[in-house]
């Protein structure tokens, strides 16, 4: 005999699952065609809750890096400390200065999303030297001019996340974001599908920005 579980949902005998997840308008009567209805113990073994799940497996790179100490006050294995030792193509670097350098974000918000980093492993803006801050500012200005020339963007988001609590992905190494923006870059896709549509591969973007940087000087 069917039994009522807390919350008023109808239990399916012999499966340990709930018949009505999404609801059909009739209490205890689930829709046979509703994809949200859990029917098989192999597909999940819990009463659904009100939360949606956004699966971001690429973030595991940051999680694993954190376990190894990357970005948590340690220079060992820090991606922004490692990058300058690689070729520009492999590290996605577009420009190198004396105290700081510029590279593409591996997980861009928009095409041409750049990061300006000091070479020195320092976590916070107020711990950077005057020379580092001066060059980071100059590189940021050049990046804006280059992105405007090669991508015809309409504006920018520029900023820094300071510390893990503020959302810094690599909290141990200071980095400034430069995100080009276009009038038409906000649409339904990120809202509905939680997905950004990228029209250009990172390698091609790096090449265009690096060539534009050379032309700027």
Coordinates of C-alpha atoms in Angstrom, one line a residue:
X1 CA 0.0 0.0 0.0
X2 CA 1.2 3.5 -0.9
X3 CA 2.4 5.6 2.1
X4 CA 2.7 9.3 2.5
X5 CA 6.1 10.7 3.1
X6 CA 6.8 14.0 4.9
X7 CA 5.9 16.9 2.6
X8 CA 2.9 15.1 1.1
X9 CA 4.6 13.4 -1.8
X10 CA 3.5 9.9 -2.8
X11 CA 6.0 7.0 -2.3
X12 CA 6.4 4.5 -5.1
X13 CA 6.4 1.0 -3.5
X14 CA 9.5 -1.1 -4.0
X15 CA 11.7 1.8 -5.4
X16 CA 12.3 4.1 -2.5
X17 CA 11.5 7.0 -4.8
X18 CA 8.8 9.6 -5.1
X19 CA 6.2 9.5 -7.8
X20 CA 5.5 13.2 -8.1
X21 CA 8.6 15.5 -8.3
X22 CA 7.6 18.1 -10.7
X23 CA 3.9 17.8 -10.0
X24 CA 1.0 17.4 -12.3
X25 CA -1.5 19.6 -10.5
X26 CA -3.0 16.7 -8.7
X27 CA -1.4 15.9 -5.3
X28 CA 0.4 12.5 -5.4
X29 CA -0.1 12.0 -9.2
X30 CA 3.1 12.5 -11.1
X31 CA 3.2 13.0 -14.9
X32 CA 4.3 9.9 -16.8
X33 CA 6.1 12.1 -19.4
X34 CA 7.7 14.5 -16.9
X35 CA 11.6 14.3 -17.2
X36 CA 12.0 15.4 -13.6
X37 CA 10.2 12.4 -12.2
X38 CA 12.7 10.0 -10.6
X39 CA 11.6 6.4 -11.5
X40 CA 14.6 4.2 -11.2
X41 CA 16.8 3.7 -8.1
X42 CA 19.8 3.7 -10.4
X43 CA 19.2 7.3 -11.4
X44 CA 19.2 8.8 -7.9
X45 CA 18.4 7.8 -4.3
X46 CA 17.0 10.8 -2.6
X47 CA 13.9 13.0 -2.3
X48 CA 14.5 16.0 -4.7
X49 CA 15.0 19.5 -3.2
X50 CA 14.4 23.0 -4.5
X51 CA 17.9 23.5 -5.8
X52 CA 19.1 23.4 -9.4
X53 CA 22.5 22.0 -10.1
X54 CA 25.0 23.7 -12.4
X55 CA 27.7 21.2 -13.2
X56 CA 31.1 22.9 -13.7
X57 CA 33.6 20.1 -14.0
X58 CA 36.3 22.5 -15.3
X59 CA 36.4 24.1 -11.8
X60 CA 38.0 20.9 -10.5
X61 CA 41.3 22.3 -11.9
X62 CA 41.1 25.1 -9.3
X63 CA 40.0 22.7 -6.5
X64 CA 42.8 20.3 -7.2
X65 CA 45.2 23.2 -7.4
X66 CA 44.1 24.5 -4.0
X67 CA 44.8 21.1 -2.5
X68 CA 48.4 21.4 -3.8
X69 CA 48.8 24.8 -2.3
X70 CA 48.4 26.7 -5.6
X71 CA 47.0 30.2 -5.1
X72 CA 47.0 29.9 -1.3
X73 CA 50.1 31.8 -0.5
X74 CA 52.5 29.3 -2.1
X75 CA 54.7 30.1 -5.1
X76 CA 55.1 26.4 -5.9
X77 CA 52.8 25.3 -8.7
X78 CA 51.1 28.8 -9.0
X79 CA 49.8 29.1 -12.6
X80 CA 50.7 32.8 -12.7
X81 CA 54.2 32.1 -11.5
X82 CA 54.6 29.2 -14.0
X83 CA 53.2 31.1 -17.0
X84 CA 56.2 33.4 -17.7
X85 CA 58.5 30.4 -17.9
X86 CA 56.5 29.0 -20.9
X87 CA 56.3 30.2 -24.5
X88 CA 53.8 32.9 -25.2
X89 CA 51.7 30.5 -27.2
X90 CA 51.6 27.8 -24.5
X91 CA 50.9 30.3 -21.6
X92 CA 48.5 32.5 -23.7
X93 CA 50.6 35.5 -22.9
X94 CA 50.0 38.5 -25.1
X95 CA 52.6 41.0 -23.7
X96 CA 55.5 41.0 -21.2
X97 CA 56.7 44.0 -19.3
X98 CA 59.5 44.5 -16.7
X99 CA 57.4 44.0 -13.6
X100 CA 54.1 42.6 -15.0
X101 CA 52.7 40.7 -17.9
X102 CA 49.4 40.1 -19.7
X103 CA 47.7 36.8 -20.6
X104 CA 44.3 35.5 -21.7
X105 CA 42.0 34.1 -19.1
X106 CA 41.7 30.3 -19.6
X107 CA 38.0 30.5 -18.6
X108 CA 36.9 33.8 -20.3
X109 CA 33.7 35.7 -19.7
X110 CA 34.0 37.2 -23.2
X111 CA 36.4 36.8 -26.1
X112 CA 39.5 38.7 -25.3
X113 CA 39.2 38.5 -21.5
X114 CA 42.7 39.4 -20.3
X115 CA 44.5 39.2 -16.9
X116 CA 47.3 41.6 -15.9
X117 CA 49.7 40.0 -13.4
X118 CA 52.9 41.0 -11.6
X119 CA 55.7 38.5 -12.0
X120 CA 56.2 38.5 -8.2
X121 CA 54.0 36.2 -6.2
X122 CA 52.0 38.7 -4.1
X123 CA 48.3 38.3 -3.2
X124 CA 46.9 41.8 -2.5
X125 CA 46.9 45.1 -4.3
X126 CA 48.2 47.0 -1.3
X127 CA 51.2 44.7 -1.1
X128 CA 52.4 45.4 -4.6
X129 CA 55.3 47.8 -5.2
X130 CA 54.9 51.2 -6.8
X131 CA 56.7 49.9 -10.0
X132 CA 54.4 46.9 -10.2
X133 CA 51.3 49.1 -9.8
X134 CA 52.6 51.6 -12.3
X135 CA 53.2 49.0 -15.0
X136 CA 50.0 47.1 -14.3
X137 CA 48.2 50.4 -14.9
X138 CA 50.1 51.1 -18.1
X139 CA 49.5 47.5 -19.4
X140 CA 45.8 47.9 -18.6
X141 CA 45.6 51.1 -20.7
X142 CA 47.4 49.4 -23.6
X143 CA 45.2 46.4 -23.3
X144 CA 42.1 48.6 -23.6
X145 CA 43.4 50.3 -26.8
X146 CA 44.4 47.0 -28.3
X147 CA 41.1 45.3 -27.6
X148 CA 39.2 48.2 -28.9
X149 CA 41.3 48.1 -32.1
X150 CA 41.1 44.3 -32.8
X151 CA 37.7 43.5 -31.5
X152 CA 35.8 46.8 -31.8
X153 CA 34.4 46.4 -28.3
X154 CA 32.0 49.1 -26.8
X155 CA 33.2 49.0 -23.2
X156 CA 35.1 47.2 -20.5
X157 CA 34.7 45.6 -17.0
X158 CA 38.0 46.1 -15.1
X159 CA 38.6 44.9 -11.6
X160 CA 40.2 42.6 -9.1
X161 CA 38.9 40.0 -6.6
X162 CA 41.0 40.2 -3.5
X163 CA 41.1 37.0 -1.4
X164 CA 39.2 33.7 -1.6
X165 CA 36.2 35.2 0.2
X166 CA 35.9 37.8 -2.5
X167 CA 35.9 35.2 -5.3
X168 CA 39.5 35.2 -6.4
X169 CA 40.2 32.0 -8.3
X170 CA 43.9 32.1 -7.6
X171 CA 44.0 34.2 -4.4
X172 CA 47.7 34.0 -3.8
X173 CA 48.7 35.8 -6.9
X174 CA 47.4 39.3 -7.7
X175 CA 45.7 39.6 -11.1
X176 CA 43.5 42.2 -12.7
X177 CA 40.6 41.3 -15.1
X178 CA 40.0 43.2 -18.3
X179 CA 36.8 42.0 -19.9
X180 CA 35.7 43.6 -23.2
X181 CA 32.0 44.2 -23.6
X182 CA 29.7 44.7 -26.6
X183 CA 26.2 46.1 -26.8
X184 CA 25.0 42.7 -27.9
X185 CA 27.0 40.4 -25.6
X186 CA 24.2 39.9 -23.1
X187 CA 21.4 37.6 -24.2
X188 CA 19.2 34.8 -23.0
X189 CA 21.8 32.0 -23.4
X190 CA 23.8 32.6 -20.2
X191 CA 20.6 33.1 -18.3
X192 CA 18.7 30.1 -19.6
X193 CA 21.5 27.7 -20.3
X194 CA 24.2 29.0 -18.0
X195 CA 26.5 28.9 -21.0
X196 CA 28.7 31.5 -22.7
X197 CA 29.0 31.3 -26.5
X198 CA 32.6 31.9 -27.6
X199 CA 33.1 32.7 -31.2
X200 CA 36.9 32.4 -31.3
X201 CA 39.5 29.9 -30.0
X202 CA 41.9 31.1 -27.3
X203 CA 44.9 30.5 -29.5
X204 CA 43.5 32.7 -32.3
X205 CA 42.4 35.4 -29.8
X206 CA 45.9 35.4 -28.4
X207 CA 47.5 35.8 -31.8
X208 CA 45.2 38.7 -32.8
X209 CA 45.8 40.6 -29.5
X210 CA 49.5 40.0 -29.5
X211 CA 49.8 41.3 -33.1
X212 CA 47.7 44.3 -32.1
X213 CA 50.0 44.9 -29.1
X214 CA 53.0 44.9 -31.4
X215 CA 51.3 47.4 -33.7
X216 CA 50.5 49.6 -30.7
X217 CA 54.2 50.0 -30.0

